[in-house]
Amino acid sequence: MAISSSNSNGGAPSLEVAIVGGGIIGVMMALGLHRRGIKAVIYERAPSWHEVSAGFAFTGAGRECMQRLHPGILEVLSRISQKTDASTSNSYWDAYHPRTRQDAEDESKALFRTPNNRLDFWGCVRSQLLLGMAALLPDGAVRFGKQLVSYDDDDESSKVILHFEDGSTAEAHALLGCDGIHSTTRKVLLGADHPASRPGYTHIAAYRTMIPIDVGIAALGQKVAKSGCMHCGPNACLMSYPVMNGTLLNVAVFAHDPSEFPDPDKMTAPAERGEIERLFRGWGPQLADIAKIYPENLVKWGIFDMDQNPPPTYARGRACIVGDAAHASTPFLGVGACTGVEDALVLCTVLESVQQQTPNGDTVDGSLRQALQAYSRARLERGRWVHHSSRQVGQMYQWRYGPTGRDTERIKRKLERDSHTIVNYDVLAPLLSDRSEVDHLMM
């Protein structure tokens, strides 16, 4: 199966790109490329659009990248998100020591607050965003039921050949692996025996749920209604924030788990409400009773990331890895998806340069390889910082991070430093500093 199309500047064939993975970042990537006249086809292993109905959020800086990728992405997010503003703040609470609900809900006893005018999160439900963006794709932009098993990037061939589990093949000038934390693209790119071919367990398990906002207020107090809250304590924490225009509360309990996760490939395991009850026994009354909002039988998620063995590169030849495939992180910094959006913008920028340099879609081989290496160099440091800092923040919320311990001021200062690094970052600046590659691509 070959990809073929005409670009937006005339009748000449377009640069052809195969995107492996039809998740949030894969679809954003496709939309950004199509907007630039580059033909992109998504190869998704599921039989239809599929995304877990969990909440996540995007910073103001992340939304600026969305706008530059494709304005329609931001329009979709705006319709479905719960928006914070300068009048709101994320709050951090000691959930272990209060002995009464009154103390636990006393606004004056919050550990500290961080103004939302820094990160300016918009929270939404993953599945709603995916479906909204998918509706913007042109006809023929996705092939379902396509599980990648390998690819060939032969120097003598003008295109990369993708091989799928059903025996079919496809070809394209470049392969972008947006296939998540268990990326097949990454395993082929690095080699199956490479330490970075598999993610590592962070020894944190998550119990997630989404509840009506009034149920959340009854359980955790009025403080959860408008913005994010983090309830901290020894070896566990609870994160909550409103989604779906404030009608639902996304809740996640995170527990330190010294053992190995039972199914590292699936990353989920059956669980019972009693696990949460035992986890918060002896805590303040809000979290001691929080298990009641969960069903008797549930699923727990193993939290994996790439911090233990980060990839040495995000690109080799005419293939690269994007988003979680490159730098999967824990959710504690809150910018894993935003980092994938940054990847997509950088990739769209370098691939558009290749498209403009070779408008007839041929003799692109050398330019593509250099463009993908420029992408990798531009993103490696940022990706590694995100998953490393996010792991530290998760330990900090569970009072297990040595440099901060339980010291409120130290915790606050680290969060402020990290927020500054998240917000005050020029996504395209690393490309501009790599002048030799940029100059070549622009020739």
Coordinates of C-alpha atoms in Angstrom, one line a residue:
M1 CA 0.0 0.0 0.0
A2 CA 1.7 3.2 -1.1
I3 CA 0.7 6.7 0.1
S4 CA 0.2 9.2 -2.7
S5 CA -1.2 12.7 -2.8
S6 CA -0.8 16.1 -4.2
N7 CA 0.5 18.9 -2.1
S8 CA -1.3 22.1 -1.4
N9 CA 1.0 24.1 -3.7
G10 CA 0.0 22.5 -6.9
G11 CA -0.3 19.1 -8.6
A12 CA 3.2 17.7 -7.7
P13 CA 3.3 14.7 -5.4
S14 CA 3.6 15.4 -1.7
L15 CA 6.1 14.1 0.8
E16 CA 4.6 10.9 2.1
V17 CA 4.6 10.1 5.8
A18 CA 3.4 7.1 7.7
I19 CA 2.2 7.7 11.3
V20 CA 2.1 4.5 13.5
G21 CA -0.5 5.0 16.2
G22 CA -3.8 6.8 16.2
G23 CA -3.7 8.2 19.7
I24 CA -3.8 11.9 20.7
I25 CA -0.3 12.8 19.4
G26 CA -0.6 10.7 16.3
V27 CA -3.8 12.5 15.2
M28 CA -2.3 15.9 16.1
M29 CA 0.7 15.0 14.0
A30 CA -1.4 14.0 11.1
L31 CA -3.5 17.2 11.3
G32 CA -0.4 19.4 11.5
L33 CA 1.2 17.7 8.4
H34 CA -2.0 17.8 6.3
R35 CA -2.2 21.5 7.0
R36 CA 1.3 21.9 5.6
G37 CA 0.4 20.0 2.4
I38 CA 2.1 16.8 3.5
K39 CA 0.2 13.6 3.0
A40 CA 0.1 11.6 6.2
V41 CA -1.6 8.3 6.8
I42 CA -2.2 6.9 10.4
Y43 CA -1.9 3.2 10.9
E44 CA -3.8 2.3 14.1
R45 CA -3.8 -1.3 15.5
A46 CA -7.3 -0.9 17.0
P47 CA -10.4 -1.6 14.9
S48 CA -11.8 1.9 15.5
W49 CA -10.9 5.1 17.4
H50 CA -10.1 4.1 21.0
E51 CA -8.9 6.1 23.9
V52 CA -9.4 5.6 27.7
S53 CA -11.9 7.9 29.2
A54 CA -9.4 9.4 31.6
G55 CA -8.8 13.1 32.2
F56 CA -5.7 15.0 31.3
A57 CA -4.8 18.7 30.8
F58 CA -2.9 21.1 28.6
T59 CA -0.9 24.2 29.6
G60 CA -1.2 27.5 28.0
A61 CA 2.2 26.9 26.3
G62 CA 0.9 23.6 25.0
R63 CA -2.2 25.2 23.6
E64 CA 0.0 27.7 21.7
C65 CA 1.7 24.8 20.0
M66 CA -1.7 23.3 19.1
Q67 CA -2.7 26.6 17.5
R68 CA 0.5 26.6 15.4
L69 CA 0.0 22.9 14.5
H70 CA -3.6 23.3 13.4
P71 CA -6.1 25.8 14.8
G72 CA -8.9 23.2 14.7
I73 CA -7.2 21.2 17.5
L74 CA -7.5 24.2 19.9
E75 CA -11.1 24.8 18.8
V76 CA -12.0 21.2 19.8
L77 CA -10.2 21.5 23.1
S78 CA -11.9 24.8 23.9
R79 CA -15.3 23.2 23.4
I80 CA -14.8 20.3 25.8
S81 CA -12.4 21.6 28.5
Q82 CA -12.7 22.9 32.0
K83 CA -10.6 26.1 31.9
T84 CA -8.6 27.6 34.7
D85 CA -7.8 31.3 34.8
A86 CA -5.7 33.8 36.8
S87 CA -8.3 33.9 39.6
T88 CA -7.9 30.2 40.4
S89 CA -5.0 28.2 41.8
N90 CA -3.9 24.6 42.3
S91 CA -3.8 23.7 46.0
Y92 CA -1.7 21.3 47.9
W93 CA -2.9 19.6 51.1
D94 CA -1.6 17.5 54.0
A95 CA -4.1 14.7 53.8
Y96 CA -2.5 12.6 56.5
H97 CA -2.5 14.6 59.7
P98 CA -6.0 16.3 59.9
R99 CA -8.3 14.5 62.3
T100 CA -11.6 16.1 61.4
R101 CA -13.3 16.9 58.1
Q102 CA -13.4 20.6 59.2
D103 CA -9.6 20.7 59.5
A104 CA -9.2 18.8 56.3
E105 CA -11.4 21.3 54.4
D106 CA -10.1 24.5 56.1
E107 CA -8.8 26.7 53.3
S108 CA -6.4 28.4 55.7
K109 CA -4.6 25.1 56.3
A110 CA -3.7 24.2 52.7
L111 CA 0.0 23.7 52.5
F112 CA 0.3 26.2 49.7
R113 CA -1.2 27.2 46.4
T114 CA 0.3 27.8 42.9
P115 CA -1.5 30.4 40.7
N116 CA -2.9 29.1 37.5
N117 CA -1.7 32.1 35.6
R118 CA 1.5 30.2 35.2
L119 CA 0.5 26.9 33.8
D120 CA -3.1 27.8 32.9
F121 CA -4.3 24.3 32.5
W122 CA -7.4 23.3 30.5
G123 CA -8.6 19.8 31.5
C124 CA -10.6 17.4 29.4
V125 CA -11.5 13.8 28.8
R126 CA -9.0 12.0 26.5
S127 CA -11.6 10.1 24.4
Q128 CA -13.6 13.3 23.8
L129 CA -10.5 15.2 22.5
L130 CA -9.5 12.2 20.3
L131 CA -12.9 11.9 18.6
G132 CA -13.2 15.7 18.1
M133 CA -9.8 15.8 16.4
A134 CA -10.4 12.7 14.3
A135 CA -13.4 14.4 12.8
L136 CA -11.0 17.0 11.3
L137 CA -9.0 14.4 9.4
P138 CA -9.5 14.2 5.6
D139 CA -10.9 11.0 4.1
G140 CA -8.5 8.2 3.8
A141 CA -6.1 9.5 6.5
V142 CA -6.4 6.4 8.8
R143 CA -6.1 2.7 8.4
F144 CA -7.5 0.6 11.3
G145 CA -6.5 -2.9 12.3
K146 CA -2.8 -2.3 11.4
Q147 CA -0.5 -3.6 14.1
L148 CA 3.1 -2.8 13.1
V149 CA 5.5 -5.7 13.6
S150 CA 8.6 -4.3 11.8
Y151 CA 9.8 -1.9 9.1
D152 CA 12.6 -1.9 6.6
D153 CA 14.7 1.2 6.1
D154 CA 17.0 0.1 3.3
D155 CA 19.5 2.7 2.0
E156 CA 18.9 1.3 -1.5
S157 CA 15.1 1.9 -1.3
S158 CA 13.5 5.3 -1.8
K159 CA 10.9 4.6 0.9
V160 CA 10.5 2.9 4.3
I161 CA 8.5 -0.3 4.1
L162 CA 6.1 -1.0 7.0
H163 CA 5.1 -4.6 7.8
F164 CA 1.9 -5.3 9.7
E165 CA 0.6 -8.3 11.7
D166 CA -2.1 -9.1 9.1
G167 CA 0.6 -9.6 6.4
S168 CA 0.0 -6.3 4.6
T169 CA 2.7 -3.7 3.9
A170 CA 2.8 0.1 3.3
E171 CA 5.5 2.5 2.2
A172 CA 6.3 6.1 2.9
H173 CA 9.2 8.5 2.7
A174 CA 9.3 8.7 6.5
L175 CA 7.9 6.7 9.5
L176 CA 6.8 8.6 12.6
G177 CA 6.2 6.3 15.6
C178 CA 3.5 7.7 17.8
D179 CA 2.7 4.2 19.1
G180 CA 2.9 4.9 22.8
I181 CA 4.9 3.7 25.8
H182 CA 5.2 0.1 24.4
S183 CA 6.3 1.4 21.0
T184 CA 7.1 -1.2 18.4
T185 CA 8.7 1.6 16.4
R186 CA 11.1 2.2 19.3
K187 CA 12.0 -1.5 19.5
V188 CA 12.8 -1.7 15.8
L189 CA 14.7 1.6 15.8
L190 CA 16.9 0.8 18.8
G191 CA 16.9 -3.0 18.6
A192 CA 14.8 -5.4 20.7
D193 CA 17.7 -6.0 23.2
H194 CA 18.4 -2.3 23.8
P195 CA 17.6 -1.3 27.4
A196 CA 15.5 1.6 26.2
S197 CA 13.3 -0.7 24.0
R198 CA 11.1 -1.3 27.1
P199 CA 9.7 1.2 29.7
G200 CA 10.5 0.8 33.4
Y201 CA 8.1 0.4 36.3
T202 CA 8.2 3.4 38.6
H203 CA 6.8 1.4 41.5
I204 CA 3.7 3.5 41.6
A205 CA 0.2 2.0 41.0
A206 CA -2.8 4.2 40.2
Y207 CA -6.5 3.8 41.0
R208 CA -8.4 6.1 38.6
T209 CA -12.1 7.1 38.5
M210 CA -14.3 9.9 37.2
I211 CA -17.3 11.0 39.3
P212 CA -20.0 13.7 39.1
I213 CA -18.7 16.9 40.5
D214 CA -21.2 17.0 43.4
V215 CA -20.0 13.5 44.5
G216 CA -16.5 14.8 44.4
I217 CA -17.4 17.9 46.5
A218 CA -19.2 15.7 49.1
A219 CA -16.1 13.5 49.4
L220 CA -13.3 16.0 49.3
G221 CA -14.8 19.4 49.9
Q222 CA -15.7 22.5 47.9
K223 CA -12.0 23.1 47.1
V224 CA -12.1 20.5 44.3
A225 CA -14.8 22.2 42.3
K226 CA -12.8 24.8 40.3
S227 CA -9.2 23.7 40.1
G228 CA -6.6 21.0 40.7
C229 CA -5.9 19.6 44.2
M230 CA -3.1 17.4 45.3
H231 CA -3.5 15.6 48.6
C232 CA -0.1 14.5 50.0
G233 CA 1.0 12.0 52.5
P234 CA 3.4 9.1 53.3
N235 CA 3.8 6.7 50.3
A236 CA 0.6 7.8 48.6
C237 CA -1.2 10.8 47.2
L238 CA -4.5 11.7 45.6
M239 CA -4.8 14.1 42.6
S240 CA -8.1 15.6 41.4
Y241 CA -9.3 18.2 38.9
P242 CA -12.6 19.0 37.2
V243 CA -13.2 18.1 33.5
M244 CA -16.0 18.3 31.0
N245 CA -16.8 21.9 31.7
G246 CA -16.8 21.3 35.4
T247 CA -19.4 18.5 35.4
L248 CA -17.1 15.7 36.3
L249 CA -14.1 15.3 38.7
N250 CA -11.1 13.3 37.6
V251 CA -9.7 11.5 40.6
A252 CA -6.5 9.4 40.8
V253 CA -5.0 7.7 43.8
F254 CA -1.3 6.9 43.5
A255 CA 0.3 4.4 45.8
H256 CA 4.0 3.4 46.2
D257 CA 4.4 -0.2 45.3
P258 CA 7.7 -1.9 46.3
S259 CA 6.9 -5.0 44.3
E260 CA 7.1 -5.6 40.5
F261 CA 4.0 -5.0 38.5
P262 CA 2.2 -8.3 37.6
D263 CA 1.7 -7.5 33.9
P264 CA 4.3 -5.0 32.6
D265 CA 3.1 -5.4 29.0
K266 CA -0.6 -4.7 29.8
M267 CA 0.1 -2.2 32.6
T268 CA -3.2 -3.0 34.3
A269 CA -4.3 -5.5 36.9
P270 CA -7.5 -6.3 38.7
A271 CA -7.9 -4.7 42.0
E272 CA -10.4 -4.3 44.9
R273 CA -11.7 -1.4 46.8
G274 CA -10.2 -2.8 49.9
E275 CA -6.7 -2.0 48.6
I276 CA -7.5 1.7 48.7
E277 CA -9.1 1.3 52.2
R278 CA -6.0 -0.3 53.6
L279 CA -3.8 2.3 51.8
F280 CA -5.4 5.2 53.6
R281 CA -6.0 3.6 57.0
G282 CA -5.0 6.1 59.6
W283 CA -5.1 9.1 57.3
G284 CA -7.3 12.1 57.7
P285 CA -11.0 11.5 57.3
Q286 CA -11.4 12.6 53.7
L287 CA -8.9 10.1 52.3
A288 CA -9.8 7.4 54.9
D289 CA -13.2 7.4 53.4
I290 CA -12.3 8.0 49.7
A291 CA -12.6 4.3 48.8
K292 CA -16.3 4.7 48.9
I293 CA -16.4 6.5 45.6
Y294 CA -14.8 3.5 43.9
P295 CA -16.6 0.3 42.9
E296 CA -16.0 -2.9 44.7
N297 CA -14.0 -4.4 41.8
L298 CA -11.8 -2.1 39.7
V299 CA -8.6 -1.9 37.7
K300 CA -5.3 -0.5 38.9
W301 CA -2.7 0.9 36.5
G302 CA 1.0 0.4 36.7
I303 CA 2.8 3.7 36.1
F304 CA 5.7 3.2 33.7
D305 CA 8.1 5.7 32.2
M306 CA 11.4 6.0 30.2
D307 CA 13.5 7.6 33.0
Q308 CA 15.5 4.5 34.0
N309 CA 16.7 3.8 30.4
P310 CA 16.0 6.9 28.2
P311 CA 16.5 6.4 24.4
P312 CA 19.9 7.7 23.2
T313 CA 18.2 9.1 20.1
Y314 CA 14.7 9.8 18.9
A315 CA 15.6 9.2 15.2
R316 CA 17.5 6.8 13.0
G317 CA 17.5 6.8 9.3
R318 CA 14.0 7.8 8.0
A319 CA 12.2 6.8 11.2
C320 CA 11.6 8.5 14.5
I321 CA 9.7 8.2 17.7
V322 CA 7.3 10.8 19.1
G323 CA 5.4 11.5 22.3
D324 CA 5.2 8.6 24.8
A325 CA 7.1 6.4 22.4
A326 CA 10.1 8.7 23.0
H327 CA 9.8 10.1 26.5
A328 CA 6.8 8.5 28.4
S329 CA 6.6 10.1 31.8
T330 CA 4.6 9.8 35.0
P331 CA 1.6 12.1 35.3
F332 CA 2.8 14.2 38.2
L333 CA 4.3 17.1 36.3
G334 CA 1.1 17.2 34.2
V335 CA 2.8 17.9 30.9
G336 CA 3.4 14.5 29.3
A337 CA 0.8 15.2 26.5
C338 CA 2.0 18.8 26.1
T339 CA 5.6 17.5 25.5
G340 CA 4.2 15.3 22.7
V341 CA 2.5 18.4 21.2
E342 CA 5.9 20.1 21.3
D343 CA 7.4 17.1 19.4
A344 CA 4.7 17.4 16.8
L345 CA 5.3 21.1 16.2
V346 CA 9.1 20.5 15.8
L347 CA 8.5 17.6 13.4
C348 CA 6.0 19.5 11.3
T349 CA 8.5 22.4 11.1
V350 CA 11.4 20.3 9.8
L351 CA 9.3 18.2 7.5
E352 CA 7.7 21.3 6.0
S353 CA 11.2 22.5 5.2
V354 CA 11.9 19.2 3.4
Q355 CA 8.7 19.5 1.5
Q356 CA 9.5 23.0 0.4
Q357 CA 13.0 22.0 -0.6
T358 CA 11.9 19.1 -2.7
P359 CA 8.4 19.9 -3.9
N360 CA 8.2 17.1 -6.4
G361 CA 8.5 14.4 -3.6
D362 CA 11.8 12.9 -4.9
T363 CA 15.4 13.0 -3.9
V364 CA 14.3 13.6 -0.3
D365 CA 16.3 10.8 1.3
G366 CA 19.3 12.8 2.6
S367 CA 17.2 15.8 3.6
L368 CA 14.7 13.6 5.5
R369 CA 17.5 11.9 7.5
Q370 CA 19.0 15.2 8.4
A371 CA 15.6 16.6 9.3
L372 CA 14.8 13.8 11.7
Q373 CA 18.2 14.0 13.3
A374 CA 17.6 17.8 13.8
Y375 CA 14.3 16.9 15.5
S376 CA 16.0 14.4 17.8
R377 CA 18.7 16.8 18.8
A378 CA 16.0 19.5 19.4
R379 CA 13.9 17.3 21.6
L380 CA 16.2 14.9 23.6
E381 CA 17.1 17.2 26.5
R382 CA 13.5 18.5 26.9
G383 CA 12.1 14.9 26.8
R384 CA 14.6 13.6 29.4
W385 CA 14.0 16.6 31.7
V386 CA 10.2 16.0 31.6
H387 CA 10.3 12.3 32.6
H388 CA 13.0 12.8 35.2
S389 CA 11.4 15.8 36.9
S390 CA 8.0 14.2 36.8
R391 CA 9.3 11.1 38.6
Q392 CA 10.9 13.4 41.3
V393 CA 7.6 15.3 41.7
G394 CA 5.7 12.1 42.2
Q395 CA 8.1 11.0 44.9
M396 CA 7.8 14.4 46.5
Y397 CA 4.0 14.2 46.7
Q398 CA 4.4 10.9 48.6
W399 CA 7.0 12.4 50.9
R400 CA 9.7 10.1 49.5
Y401 CA 11.9 12.6 47.7
G402 CA 15.0 13.2 49.8
P403 CA 15.9 16.8 48.8
T404 CA 12.4 18.1 49.9
G405 CA 11.2 15.5 52.4
R406 CA 8.0 16.9 54.1
D407 CA 9.3 20.5 54.0
T408 CA 6.5 22.6 52.6
E409 CA 8.8 25.4 51.5
R410 CA 11.2 23.1 49.7
I411 CA 8.3 21.4 47.9
K412 CA 6.8 24.7 46.8
R413 CA 10.2 26.0 45.5
K414 CA 10.8 22.9 43.5
L415 CA 7.3 23.1 41.9
E416 CA 7.9 26.8 41.1
R417 CA 11.2 26.0 39.5
D418 CA 9.7 23.2 37.4
S419 CA 6.7 25.4 36.4
H420 CA 9.2 28.1 35.2
T421 CA 11.0 25.5 33.1
I422 CA 7.7 24.3 31.6
V423 CA 6.4 27.7 30.7
N424 CA 9.5 29.6 29.8
Y425 CA 10.6 27.4 26.9
D426 CA 10.9 28.2 23.3
V427 CA 10.0 25.0 21.5
L428 CA 11.6 25.9 18.2
A429 CA 14.7 27.6 19.6
P430 CA 16.8 24.4 19.6
L431 CA 16.3 24.2 15.9
L432 CA 17.5 27.7 15.4
S433 CA 20.6 27.0 17.4
D434 CA 21.3 24.0 15.2
R435 CA 22.2 26.3 12.3
S436 CA 24.0 23.9 10.1
E437 CA 21.0 21.6 9.8
V438 CA 18.5 24.4 9.5
D439 CA 20.6 26.1 6.8
H440 CA 20.8 22.9 4.8
L441 CA 17.1 22.2 5.1
M442 CA 16.3 25.7 4.0
M443 CA 18.6 25.6 1.0

